[in-house]
Short mmCIF file of C-alpha atoms and ligand atoms in Angstrom, two decimals:
data_model
loop_
_atom_site.label_atom_id
_atom_site.label_comp_id
_atom_site.label_asym_id
_atom_site.label_seq_id
_atom_site.Cartn_x
_atom_site.Cartn_y
_atom_site.Cartn_z
CA UNK A 1 -92.73 -67.53 -27.48
CA UNK A 2 -91.95 -63.98 -28.66
CA UNK A 3 -90.81 -61.90 -25.79
CA UNK A 4 -92.47 -58.56 -25.32
CA UNK A 5 -90.48 -55.34 -25.50
CA UNK A 6 -89.94 -53.83 -22.05
CA UNK A 7 -88.79 -50.34 -21.17
CA UNK A 8 -86.74 -49.86 -18.03
CA UNK A 9 -85.48 -46.69 -16.38
CA UNK A 10 -82.71 -46.34 -13.86
CA UNK A 11 -82.84 -43.21 -11.74
CA UNK A 12 -79.40 -42.07 -10.55
CA UNK A 13 -76.02 -42.41 -12.24
CA UNK A 14 -73.85 -43.18 -9.22
CA UNK A 15 -72.07 -46.51 -9.01
CA UNK A 16 -75.32 -48.30 -8.12
CA UNK A 17 -77.27 -46.95 -11.08
CA UNK A 18 -74.41 -47.47 -13.55
CA UNK A 19 -73.72 -51.01 -12.36
CA UNK A 20 -77.45 -51.83 -12.51
CA UNK A 21 -77.63 -50.49 -16.07
CA UNK A 22 -74.62 -52.57 -17.04
CA UNK A 23 -76.10 -55.72 -15.51
CA UNK A 24 -79.39 -55.16 -17.37
CA UNK A 25 -77.52 -54.61 -20.62
CA UNK A 26 -75.39 -57.74 -20.21
CA UNK A 27 -78.33 -59.94 -19.19
CA UNK A 28 -80.45 -58.63 -22.04
CA UNK A 29 -77.67 -59.42 -24.51
CA UNK A 30 -77.08 -62.91 -23.12
CA UNK A 31 -80.75 -63.82 -22.93
CA UNK A 32 -81.74 -61.90 -26.06
CA UNK A 33 -84.35 -59.88 -24.22
CA UNK A 34 -86.08 -57.10 -26.13
CA UNK A 35 -85.47 -54.16 -23.82
CA UNK A 36 -84.95 -50.41 -23.90
CA UNK A 37 -82.95 -49.02 -21.00
CA UNK A 38 -82.65 -45.38 -20.04
CA UNK A 39 -80.50 -44.06 -17.19
CA UNK A 40 -81.38 -40.60 -15.89
CA UNK A 41 -78.90 -38.63 -13.80
CA UNK A 42 -79.81 -35.22 -12.41
CA UNK A 43 -76.24 -33.91 -12.17
CA UNK A 44 -73.98 -32.86 -15.05
CA UNK A 45 -71.66 -35.82 -14.57
CA UNK A 46 -71.98 -39.53 -13.77
CA UNK A 47 -70.42 -41.20 -10.75
CA UNK A 48 -72.43 -39.68 -7.88
CA UNK A 49 -70.20 -39.80 -4.82
CA UNK A 50 -67.28 -41.16 -6.83
CA UNK A 51 -65.33 -38.18 -8.10
CA UNK A 52 -61.64 -38.38 -8.99
CA UNK A 53 -59.66 -35.28 -9.91
CA UNK A 54 -56.22 -35.56 -11.52
CA UNK A 55 -54.06 -32.52 -10.93
CA UNK A 56 -50.29 -31.96 -10.58
CA UNK A 57 -49.90 -35.66 -11.50
CA UNK A 58 -51.72 -36.57 -8.28
CA UNK A 59 -54.94 -38.55 -8.09
CA UNK A 60 -57.28 -36.77 -5.64
CA UNK A 61 -60.45 -38.56 -4.59
CA UNK A 62 -63.20 -36.20 -3.45
CA UNK A 63 -65.53 -38.99 -2.29
CA UNK A 64 -64.69 -42.66 -1.71
CA UNK A 65 -61.03 -43.52 -2.01
CA UNK A 66 -60.94 -47.29 -2.28
CA UNK A 67 -62.96 -50.42 -1.68
CA UNK A 68 -62.60 -53.70 0.14
CA UNK A 69 -63.95 -56.30 -2.23
CA UNK A 70 -64.46 -59.22 0.13
CA UNK A 71 -66.44 -61.32 -2.35
CA UNK A 72 -64.73 -60.10 -5.51
CA UNK A 73 -67.88 -58.36 -6.81
CA UNK A 74 -66.05 -55.31 -8.17
CA UNK A 75 -63.25 -57.51 -9.50
CA UNK A 76 -65.87 -59.44 -11.45
CA UNK A 77 -67.31 -56.21 -12.84
CA UNK A 78 -63.83 -54.97 -13.74
CA UNK A 79 -63.09 -58.25 -15.48
CA UNK A 80 -66.31 -58.06 -17.49
CA UNK A 81 -65.40 -54.50 -18.49
CA UNK A 82 -61.87 -55.61 -19.45
CA UNK A 83 -60.13 -53.34 -16.93
CA UNK A 84 -58.79 -55.94 -14.48
CA UNK A 85 -55.27 -54.86 -15.39
CA UNK A 86 -56.04 -51.41 -13.97
CA UNK A 87 -56.93 -52.68 -10.51
CA UNK A 88 -54.37 -51.75 -7.85
CA UNK A 89 -54.14 -53.03 -4.32
CA UNK A 90 -52.80 -51.44 -1.15
CA UNK A 91 -49.08 -51.97 -0.71
CA UNK A 92 -49.14 -51.60 3.05
CA UNK A 93 -51.48 -50.61 5.85
CA UNK A 94 -50.26 -49.49 9.29
CA UNK A 95 -52.91 -47.94 11.50
CA UNK A 96 -52.42 -45.61 14.45
CA UNK A 97 -54.97 -44.29 16.91
CA UNK A 98 -54.82 -40.75 18.25
CA UNK A 99 -55.70 -40.69 21.95
CA UNK A 100 -55.44 -37.23 23.47
CA UNK A 101 -52.48 -35.83 21.54
CA UNK A 102 -50.49 -39.04 21.10
CA UNK A 103 -50.44 -41.73 18.46
CA UNK A 104 -50.44 -45.43 19.30
CA UNK A 105 -50.03 -48.28 16.80
CA UNK A 106 -53.12 -50.42 16.29
CA UNK A 107 -52.13 -53.83 17.66
CA UNK A 108 -51.62 -56.52 15.02
CA UNK A 109 -54.62 -58.81 14.60
CA UNK A 110 -57.35 -56.24 15.24
CA UNK A 111 -60.30 -57.13 13.00
CA UNK A 112 -63.42 -54.93 12.97
CA UNK A 113 -61.98 -53.29 16.09
CA UNK A 114 -61.76 -56.64 17.90
CA UNK A 115 -58.32 -57.75 19.14
CA UNK A 116 -58.01 -61.32 17.84
CA UNK A 117 -54.30 -61.85 18.70
CA UNK A 118 -53.58 -61.69 22.41
CA UNK A 119 -49.80 -61.09 22.39
CA UNK A 120 -49.82 -57.87 20.34
CA UNK A 121 -52.88 -56.67 22.25
CA UNK A 122 -51.33 -57.35 25.66
CA UNK A 123 -48.08 -55.59 24.73
CA UNK A 124 -49.81 -52.55 23.19
CA UNK A 125 -49.69 -49.14 24.91
CA UNK A 126 -53.08 -48.21 23.48
CA UNK A 127 -54.96 -49.71 26.42
CA UNK A 128 -54.04 -49.73 30.14
CA UNK A 129 -53.52 -52.98 32.07
CA UNK A 130 -56.89 -52.67 33.71
CA UNK A 131 -58.49 -52.09 30.29
CA UNK A 132 -56.78 -55.22 28.94
CA UNK A 133 -57.84 -57.28 31.95
CA UNK A 134 -61.43 -56.12 31.49
CA UNK A 135 -61.36 -57.08 27.80
CA UNK A 136 -60.20 -60.62 28.54
CA UNK A 137 -63.37 -61.15 30.58
CA UNK A 138 -64.84 -61.69 27.12
CA UNK A 139 -63.56 -65.29 27.33
CA UNK A 140 -65.07 -65.87 30.75
CA UNK A 141 -68.49 -64.29 30.52
CA UNK A 142 -70.66 -66.48 28.35
CA UNK A 143 -73.82 -64.73 27.30
CA UNK A 144 -77.05 -65.58 25.59
CA UNK A 145 -77.14 -65.42 21.81
CA UNK A 146 -77.99 -61.82 20.89
CA UNK A 147 -81.10 -62.01 18.75
CA UNK A 148 -82.56 -58.58 19.33
CA UNK A 149 -80.89 -55.79 17.43
CA UNK A 150 -78.83 -53.45 19.59
CA UNK A 151 -76.07 -50.95 19.10
CA UNK A 152 -72.60 -52.11 18.14
CA UNK A 153 -71.27 -49.97 20.99
CA UNK A 154 -73.50 -51.61 23.60
CA UNK A 155 -72.59 -55.09 22.42
CA UNK A 156 -68.86 -54.35 22.41
CA UNK A 157 -68.88 -52.45 25.71
CA UNK A 158 -70.57 -55.39 27.44
CA UNK A 159 -67.86 -57.75 26.23
CA UNK A 160 -64.73 -55.57 26.42
CA UNK A 161 -65.46 -52.67 28.77
CA UNK A 162 -65.17 -48.96 28.04
CA UNK A 163 -61.48 -48.47 27.37
CA UNK A 164 -61.00 -50.97 24.54
CA UNK A 165 -64.14 -49.66 22.90
CA UNK A 166 -63.14 -45.99 23.24
CA UNK A 167 -59.53 -46.50 22.14
CA UNK A 168 -59.80 -49.26 19.52
CA UNK A 169 -63.28 -50.33 18.50
CA UNK A 170 -64.88 -46.91 18.20
CA UNK A 171 -62.08 -45.09 16.33
CA UNK A 172 -61.75 -47.93 13.80
CA UNK A 173 -65.43 -48.72 13.24
CA UNK A 174 -66.89 -45.23 13.28
CA UNK A 175 -64.71 -44.50 10.25
CA UNK A 176 -65.76 -47.64 8.40
CA UNK A 177 -69.47 -47.13 8.99
CA UNK A 178 -69.40 -43.35 9.26
CA UNK A 179 -71.40 -43.18 12.41
CA UNK A 180 -71.63 -43.39 16.15
CA UNK A 181 -71.16 -47.01 17.16
CA UNK A 182 -73.45 -46.40 20.12
CA UNK A 183 -76.25 -45.70 17.64
CA UNK A 184 -75.36 -48.13 14.83
CA UNK A 185 -77.18 -51.44 14.48
CA UNK A 186 -74.89 -54.45 14.84
CA UNK A 187 -77.23 -56.49 12.63
CA UNK A 188 -76.96 -54.02 9.77
CA UNK A 189 -73.21 -53.39 10.09
CA UNK A 190 -71.60 -56.61 11.33
CA UNK A 191 -74.33 -59.25 10.89
CA UNK A 192 -71.93 -62.14 11.47
CA UNK A 193 -71.89 -61.14 15.15
CA UNK A 194 -75.16 -63.06 15.40
CA UNK A 195 -73.42 -66.42 15.13
CA UNK A 196 -73.48 -68.87 17.99
CA UNK A 197 -69.78 -68.69 18.81
CA UNK A 198 -69.81 -64.91 19.18
CA UNK A 199 -72.37 -65.31 21.93
CA UNK A 200 -69.74 -67.16 23.98
CA UNK A 201 -66.72 -64.99 23.19
CA UNK A 202 -66.61 -62.09 20.77
CA UNK A 203 -62.87 -62.52 20.30
CA UNK A 204 -63.25 -66.22 19.50
CA UNK A 205 -66.21 -65.51 17.21
CA UNK A 206 -64.28 -62.93 15.20
CA UNK A 207 -61.27 -65.28 15.01
CA UNK A 208 -63.48 -68.01 13.57
CA UNK A 209 -65.10 -65.57 11.15
CA UNK A 210 -61.66 -64.39 10.00
CA UNK A 211 -60.47 -67.96 9.58
CA UNK A 212 -63.56 -68.84 7.55
CA UNK A 213 -63.14 -65.71 5.45
CA UNK A 214 -59.49 -66.59 4.82
CA UNK A 215 -60.45 -70.16 3.87
CA UNK A 216 -62.93 -68.75 1.39
CA UNK A 217 -60.22 -66.38 0.17
CA UNK A 218 -62.22 -63.29 1.00
CA UNK A 219 -60.17 -60.22 0.22
CA UNK A 220 -59.21 -57.88 3.04
CA UNK A 221 -56.94 -55.40 1.35
CA UNK A 222 -58.11 -52.08 -0.02
CA UNK A 223 -58.19 -51.68 -3.79
CA UNK A 224 -58.70 -48.96 -6.35
CA UNK A 225 -57.91 -48.41 -10.03
CA UNK A 226 -54.99 -46.81 -11.80
CA UNK A 227 -56.26 -43.28 -12.30
CA UNK A 228 -58.60 -43.60 -9.31
CA UNK A 229 -62.17 -44.79 -8.84
CA UNK A 230 -63.53 -42.69 -11.71
CA UNK A 231 -61.79 -45.21 -13.99
CA UNK A 232 -64.61 -47.63 -13.15
CA UNK A 233 -67.29 -44.99 -13.70
CA UNK A 234 -65.81 -43.83 -17.02
CA UNK A 235 -65.51 -47.38 -18.31
CA UNK A 236 -69.08 -48.21 -17.34
CA UNK A 237 -70.34 -45.08 -19.11
CA UNK A 238 -68.26 -45.94 -22.20
CA UNK A 239 -69.53 -49.51 -22.39
CA UNK A 240 -73.21 -48.80 -21.75
CA UNK A 241 -73.76 -48.70 -25.49
CA UNK A 242 -77.26 -50.20 -25.41
CA UNK A 243 -78.38 -47.76 -22.72
CA UNK A 244 -79.69 -44.27 -23.34
CA UNK A 245 -77.73 -42.09 -20.91
CA UNK A 246 -79.33 -38.83 -19.88
CA UNK A 247 -77.48 -36.23 -17.77
CA UNK A 248 -78.67 -33.02 -16.17
CA UNK A 249 -82.30 -34.14 -15.96
CA UNK A 250 -84.07 -34.84 -12.66
CA UNK A 251 -86.89 -37.30 -12.21
CA UNK A 252 -89.59 -35.60 -10.16
CA UNK A 253 -92.29 -38.24 -9.75
CA UNK A 254 -93.25 -41.82 -10.54
CA UNK A 255 -96.92 -42.61 -11.09
CA UNK A 256 -98.92 -45.63 -12.15
CA UNK A 257 -100.30 -45.60 -15.67
CA UNK A 258 -102.34 -48.78 -16.16
CA UNK A 259 -99.82 -51.65 -16.13
CA UNK A 260 -97.01 -49.21 -16.75
CA UNK A 261 -95.30 -46.38 -14.92
CA UNK A 262 -94.94 -42.76 -15.85
CA UNK A 263 -91.79 -40.84 -14.92
CA UNK A 264 -92.11 -37.07 -14.76
CA UNK A 265 -88.93 -35.13 -15.49
CA UNK A 266 -87.97 -31.58 -14.55
CA UNK A 267 -87.74 -30.59 -18.22
CA UNK A 268 -91.56 -30.82 -18.42
CA UNK A 269 -91.49 -34.12 -20.26
CA UNK A 270 -92.45 -37.58 -19.12
CA UNK A 271 -91.65 -41.12 -20.16
CA UNK A 272 -93.63 -44.34 -20.05
CA UNK A 273 -91.81 -47.36 -18.74
CA UNK A 274 -92.47 -50.88 -17.48
CA UNK A 275 -89.97 -51.03 -14.65
CA UNK A 276 -87.60 -48.80 -12.72
CA UNK A 277 -84.61 -49.10 -10.43
CA UNK A 278 -84.35 -46.15 -8.08
CA UNK A 279 -80.63 -45.83 -7.36
CA UNK A 280 -80.71 -42.58 -5.41
CA UNK A 281 -80.58 -41.84 -1.68
CA UNK A 282 -83.75 -43.05 0.09
CA UNK A 283 -84.90 -39.47 0.67
CA UNK A 284 -85.21 -39.01 -3.11
CA UNK A 285 -87.08 -42.32 -3.48
CA UNK A 286 -89.52 -41.07 -0.84
CA UNK A 287 -90.16 -37.87 -2.80
CA UNK A 288 -90.67 -39.75 -6.09
CA UNK A 289 -93.30 -42.13 -4.77
CA UNK A 290 -96.23 -40.05 -3.70
CA UNK A 291 -97.90 -42.64 -1.45
CA UNK A 292 -95.85 -41.59 1.54
CA UNK A 293 -96.86 -44.53 3.74
CA UNK A 294 -95.07 -47.03 1.48
CA UNK A 295 -91.59 -45.86 2.38
CA UNK A 296 -92.44 -44.34 5.76
CA UNK A 297 -90.26 -46.84 7.64
CA UNK A 298 -87.23 -45.18 6.02
CA UNK A 299 -88.09 -41.80 7.58
CA UNK A 300 -85.67 -42.07 10.43
CA UNK A 301 -82.54 -43.19 8.58
CA UNK A 302 -80.28 -40.29 9.58
CA UNK A 303 -77.90 -38.74 7.06
CA UNK A 304 -74.61 -37.37 8.40
CA UNK A 305 -72.49 -34.59 6.94
CA UNK A 306 -68.73 -34.89 6.53
CA UNK A 307 -66.01 -33.23 4.49
CA UNK A 308 -62.95 -34.80 2.92
CA UNK A 309 -59.77 -32.75 2.87
CA UNK A 310 -57.05 -33.88 0.47
CA UNK A 311 -53.68 -32.19 0.73
CA UNK A 312 -50.51 -32.69 -1.26
CA UNK A 313 -47.02 -31.98 0.10
CA UNK A 314 -43.41 -32.69 -0.70
CA UNK A 315 -42.49 -35.99 0.92
CA UNK A 316 -39.73 -34.16 2.79
CA UNK A 317 -42.38 -32.30 4.82
CA UNK A 318 -43.21 -35.52 6.68
CA UNK A 319 -40.78 -36.60 9.42
CA UNK A 320 -39.16 -39.96 8.54
CA UNK A 321 -39.98 -41.20 12.03
CA UNK A 322 -43.70 -41.55 11.23
CA UNK A 323 -44.20 -44.87 9.48
CA UNK A 324 -48.00 -45.15 9.50
CA UNK A 325 -50.55 -45.11 6.69
CA UNK A 326 -53.78 -44.46 8.62
CA UNK A 327 -54.72 -42.36 11.62
CA UNK A 328 -57.93 -43.08 13.50
CA UNK A 329 -59.09 -40.69 16.16
CA UNK A 330 -60.45 -41.64 19.55
CA UNK A 331 -63.24 -39.55 21.05
CA UNK A 332 -60.74 -38.83 23.83
CA UNK A 333 -58.76 -36.72 21.46
CA UNK A 334 -59.05 -33.02 21.01
CA UNK A 335 -58.29 -32.83 17.30
CA UNK A 336 -60.78 -31.82 14.59
CA UNK A 337 -60.11 -34.62 12.13
CA UNK A 338 -61.91 -37.92 12.58
CA UNK A 339 -59.38 -39.90 10.54
CA UNK A 340 -56.60 -39.40 8.01
CA UNK A 341 -54.96 -41.57 5.39
CA UNK A 342 -51.48 -41.10 3.99
CA UNK A 343 -52.84 -42.18 0.64
CA UNK A 344 -49.58 -42.00 -1.32
CA UNK A 345 -48.09 -44.59 1.05
CA UNK A 346 -50.93 -47.01 0.41
CA UNK A 347 -51.19 -46.62 -3.35
CA UNK A 348 -48.10 -46.59 -5.50
CA UNK A 349 -49.97 -45.12 -8.46
CA UNK A 350 -51.46 -41.91 -7.13
CA UNK A 351 -48.58 -39.49 -6.68
CA UNK A 352 -45.00 -38.98 -7.88
CA UNK A 353 -42.47 -40.65 -5.56
CA UNK A 354 -41.29 -37.38 -3.99
CA UNK A 355 -44.86 -36.25 -3.14
CA UNK A 356 -47.12 -36.99 -0.21
CA UNK A 357 -50.92 -37.10 -0.45
CA UNK A 358 -52.88 -37.05 2.79
CA UNK A 359 -56.64 -37.31 3.01
CA UNK A 360 -58.46 -36.40 6.18
CA UNK A 361 -62.09 -36.45 7.26
CA UNK A 362 -63.79 -33.86 9.42
CA UNK A 363 -67.35 -33.93 10.76
CA UNK A 364 -67.44 -35.56 14.19
CA UNK A 365 -70.92 -36.55 15.21
CA UNK A 366 -72.43 -33.71 17.16
CA UNK A 367 -69.89 -31.29 15.69
CA UNK A 368 -70.96 -31.29 12.09
CA UNK A 369 -71.04 -27.48 11.90
CA UNK A 370 -67.31 -27.69 11.19
CA UNK A 371 -68.21 -28.85 7.67
CA UNK A 372 -69.69 -25.39 7.01
CA UNK A 373 -66.46 -23.51 7.75
CA UNK A 374 -64.65 -21.97 4.80
CA UNK A 375 -62.09 -24.04 2.89
CA UNK A 376 -59.27 -21.93 4.36
CA UNK A 377 -60.50 -22.45 7.94
CA UNK A 378 -60.88 -26.18 7.37
CA UNK A 379 -57.41 -26.40 5.81
CA UNK A 380 -55.94 -24.58 8.82
CA UNK A 381 -57.59 -26.92 11.34
CA UNK A 382 -56.55 -30.06 9.50
CA UNK A 383 -53.01 -28.81 9.10
CA UNK A 384 -52.76 -28.03 12.83
CA UNK A 385 -53.88 -31.58 13.61
CA UNK A 386 -51.37 -33.12 11.24
CA UNK A 387 -48.59 -30.97 12.67
CA UNK A 388 -49.52 -32.07 16.15
CA UNK A 389 -49.97 -35.76 15.40
CA UNK A 390 -47.29 -36.58 12.82
CA UNK A 391 -45.05 -33.53 12.90
CA UNK A 392 -45.83 -32.43 9.36
CA UNK A 393 -44.10 -29.16 8.48
CA UNK A 394 -44.93 -26.28 6.14
CA UNK A 395 -47.94 -25.65 3.98
CA UNK A 396 -49.72 -27.95 1.51
CA UNK A 397 -49.08 -27.45 -2.19
CA UNK A 398 -52.69 -28.13 -3.05
CA UNK A 399 -55.78 -28.65 -0.91
CA UNK A 400 -59.16 -29.91 -2.06
CA UNK A 401 -62.02 -29.65 0.42
CA UNK A 402 -65.23 -31.50 -0.50
CA UNK A 403 -68.36 -31.24 1.59
CA UNK A 404 -70.78 -34.15 1.69
CA UNK A 405 -73.83 -32.68 3.37
CA UNK A 406 -76.43 -35.15 4.62
CA UNK A 407 -74.80 -37.82 2.49
CA UNK A 408 -73.84 -40.61 4.84
CA UNK A 409 -76.77 -42.87 5.79
CA UNK A 410 -76.57 -44.23 9.33
CA UNK A 411 -77.66 -47.81 9.80
CA UNK A 412 -79.15 -47.31 13.24
CA UNK A 413 -80.84 -49.96 15.38
CA UNK A 414 -83.63 -51.70 13.47
CA UNK A 415 -82.25 -50.65 10.05
CA UNK A 416 -82.63 -54.06 8.40
CA UNK A 417 -86.27 -54.28 9.48
CA UNK A 418 -87.02 -50.73 8.28
CA UNK A 419 -85.63 -51.57 4.82
CA UNK A 420 -87.38 -54.93 4.68
CA UNK A 421 -90.73 -53.37 5.52
CA UNK A 422 -90.36 -50.58 2.93
CA UNK A 423 -89.39 -53.07 0.23
CA UNK A 424 -92.28 -55.38 1.09
CA UNK A 425 -94.84 -52.58 0.92
CA UNK A 426 -93.35 -51.26 -2.31
CA UNK A 427 -93.37 -54.71 -3.92
CA UNK A 428 -97.11 -55.03 -3.30
CA UNK A 429 -98.01 -51.55 -4.56
CA UNK A 430 -95.40 -51.35 -7.33
CA UNK A 431 -94.05 -54.81 -8.27
CA UNK A 432 -91.79 -53.37 -10.98
CA UNK A 433 -89.98 -50.79 -8.88
CA UNK A 434 -86.72 -51.72 -7.15
CA UNK A 435 -84.71 -49.73 -4.60
CA UNK A 436 -80.92 -50.04 -4.55
CA UNK A 437 -78.01 -48.04 -3.17
CA UNK A 438 -76.22 -47.01 -0.05
CA UNK A 439 -79.33 -46.25 2.01
CA UNK A 440 -80.37 -49.87 2.13
CA UNK A 441 -78.14 -52.94 2.27
CA UNK A 442 -74.62 -51.63 2.66
CA UNK A 443 -72.84 -48.34 2.16
CA UNK A 444 -69.63 -49.73 0.68
CA UNK A 445 -69.01 -49.65 -3.05
CA UNK A 446 -68.98 -53.44 -3.26
CA UNK A 447 -72.32 -53.63 -1.43
CA UNK A 448 -73.74 -51.01 -3.82
CA UNK A 449 -72.67 -53.10 -6.83
CA UNK A 450 -74.15 -56.22 -5.23
CA UNK A 451 -77.48 -54.41 -4.75
CA UNK A 452 -77.29 -53.17 -8.35
CA UNK A 453 -76.84 -56.70 -9.68
CA UNK A 454 -79.58 -58.13 -7.49
CA UNK A 455 -82.10 -55.42 -8.31
CA UNK A 456 -81.43 -55.77 -12.05
CA UNK A 457 -81.86 -59.57 -11.92
CA UNK A 458 -85.04 -59.30 -9.83
CA UNK A 459 -86.54 -56.69 -12.13
CA UNK A 460 -85.83 -58.73 -15.26
CA UNK A 461 -87.43 -61.72 -13.61
CA UNK A 462 -90.51 -59.65 -12.76
CA UNK A 463 -90.78 -58.13 -16.24
CA UNK A 464 -90.29 -61.33 -18.23
CA UNK A 465 -91.84 -63.65 -15.64
CA UNK A 466 -93.19 -66.28 -17.95
CA UNK A 467 -90.82 -65.59 -20.75
CA UNK A 468 -87.35 -66.31 -19.31
C1 FAD B 1 -66.84 -38.94 1.59
C2 FAD B 1 -67.22 -40.35 1.32
C3 FAD B 1 -66.24 -41.33 1.41
C4 FAD B 1 -66.56 -42.65 1.17
N1 FAD B 1 -65.57 -43.60 1.20
C5 FAD B 1 -65.83 -44.85 0.82
C6 FAD B 1 -64.76 -45.78 0.65
O1 FAD B 1 -63.58 -45.45 0.80
N2 FAD B 1 -65.08 -47.05 0.28
C7 FAD B 1 -66.37 -47.45 0.04
O2 FAD B 1 -66.59 -48.62 -0.30
N3 FAD B 1 -67.40 -46.56 0.14
C8 FAD B 1 -67.15 -45.29 0.52
N4 FAD B 1 -68.18 -44.37 0.59
C9 FAD B 1 -69.55 -44.81 0.30
C10 FAD B 1 -69.80 -44.89 -1.22
O3 FAD B 1 -69.09 -43.89 -1.87
C11 FAD B 1 -71.27 -44.70 -1.51
O4 FAD B 1 -72.02 -45.58 -0.72
C12 FAD B 1 -71.59 -44.99 -2.98
O5 FAD B 1 -70.74 -44.25 -3.83
C13 FAD B 1 -73.05 -44.65 -3.22
O6 FAD B 1 -73.36 -44.88 -4.57
P1 FAD B 1 -74.86 -44.75 -5.09
O7 FAD B 1 -74.81 -44.92 -6.55
O8 FAD B 1 -75.73 -45.66 -4.32
O9 FAD B 1 -75.30 -43.29 -4.68
P2 FAD B 1 -74.76 -41.86 -5.23
O10 FAD B 1 -73.32 -41.94 -5.53
O11 FAD B 1 -75.21 -40.88 -4.21
O12 FAD B 1 -75.54 -41.68 -6.56
C14 FAD B 1 -76.90 -41.32 -6.62
C15 FAD B 1 -77.10 -40.49 -7.86
O13 FAD B 1 -78.47 -40.20 -8.02
C16 FAD B 1 -78.59 -38.91 -8.57
N5 FAD B 1 -79.94 -38.42 -8.31
C17 FAD B 1 -80.45 -38.03 -7.11
N6 FAD B 1 -81.72 -37.65 -7.26
C18 FAD B 1 -82.05 -37.82 -8.56
C19 FAD B 1 -83.23 -37.62 -9.32
N7 FAD B 1 -84.37 -37.17 -8.75
N8 FAD B 1 -83.21 -37.88 -10.64
C20 FAD B 1 -82.08 -38.34 -11.24
N9 FAD B 1 -80.93 -38.55 -10.56
C21 FAD B 1 -80.91 -38.30 -9.24
C22 FAD B 1 -77.49 -38.13 -7.86
O14 FAD B 1 -77.13 -36.96 -8.55
C23 FAD B 1 -76.37 -39.16 -7.82
O15 FAD B 1 -75.50 -39.05 -8.91
C24 FAD B 1 -67.89 -43.02 0.84
C25 FAD B 1 -68.87 -42.03 0.75
C26 FAD B 1 -68.55 -40.71 0.97
C27 FAD B 1 -69.60 -39.64 0.83
#
């Protein structure tokens, strides 16, 4: 049977859109599908939140800095692109938590904020004896399996008490999921907590999960690329040779046109297509599809604002006594930063040996106005914190402040159901539109690539239903 030519558009040229375009291209080549693919990005560069800047021989990341590729999804993409040799992995990771004005080492064996090894936990100064005793009640207080979604904070507080959550769980997890653990859905962030064993003991459940992950050789270390994350973006753009790449043009609406779809663009043109992957934040998807009820369940996905502050120093400005690579900040701490990474200690490739690169986040929940301060004011606050916490001396040689306003989707309670409902309604009204990206099924880069692959495969199936 001759397959019919299909036209597909991808809206958004962040990692999700680029990876989706690449998947479509590769599948079309392998299966000899007649297809025309166009990717439309509204900004003047591709990459979306990924933005690496190389200056003074130092790799500064303005957005994401690295990825944990548990299932090897990005590794697979890198291998297909022929850039596996440019992958680099963290050389060491030593976390500290700032409580009040002091730093305490994260006890060995803490996974997703849960202390899985009792000896290091019991000998840690991060939690008082009464706090430790309260946490061990986790072994003694069997509970019902938690089926109903609830906040990560509530779940953890019930099992471990307040102190372990405030000093370990919250500082570590709020950074990973960029949100308030007392608001975040456990089903959408740590779905494995639903398993039977966790209902008896959270510590035992996380131990089992870690063991299973190790058996399956899931990766836990952080990775990036030589030259930073933009290496992946640049290579995707270079190898999307069968895809028409359009920059600096915004899609303004998607409408039905018989069996097809019509995309309106802000340059007063429009294009006819058969299918589309919307790889933008959900708020943009809601504007593009005029029938507002279809995506109404996504209305209350909050978007947080943060800023990243990257600073380079001479290595000699850091006291030798501080050995850590990551600083997490407890709510019981008076500093402005919410976390900081001594990036040049984690990655051997990003700075000359005598330089130090530190990257901090600001934008505590409830105190997001800090993101609107001037670069100089932000630099001053971050520097004060680093002086206080690690004894850093002098001024930075270069500082890059990047604001990410309303950019971090919060997976609050009920998130998975909200997304499921929106996708179900959309599939009925528009069977050839797919939603993918960090608003939906994971904010991490590897989850974005997974969604890109899945949405591309699903769309091809829909478009060539009887022809594949
Ligand atoms: C500061 C920060 C740090 C992070 N750190 C990490 C980390 O260390 N590890 C990790 O795994 N993840 C991290 N993340 C999350 C990760 O970066 C994002 O989830 C991911 O990059 C999102 O990719 P995306 O393609 O889905 O969306 P985006 O990168 O937001 O891309 C969407 C694109 O769509 C375009 N667009 C929007 N509207 C239109 C329109 N109407 N028409 C055409 N184009 C449009 C935008 O310009 C943009 O380029 C971080 C995020 C931030 C903000």
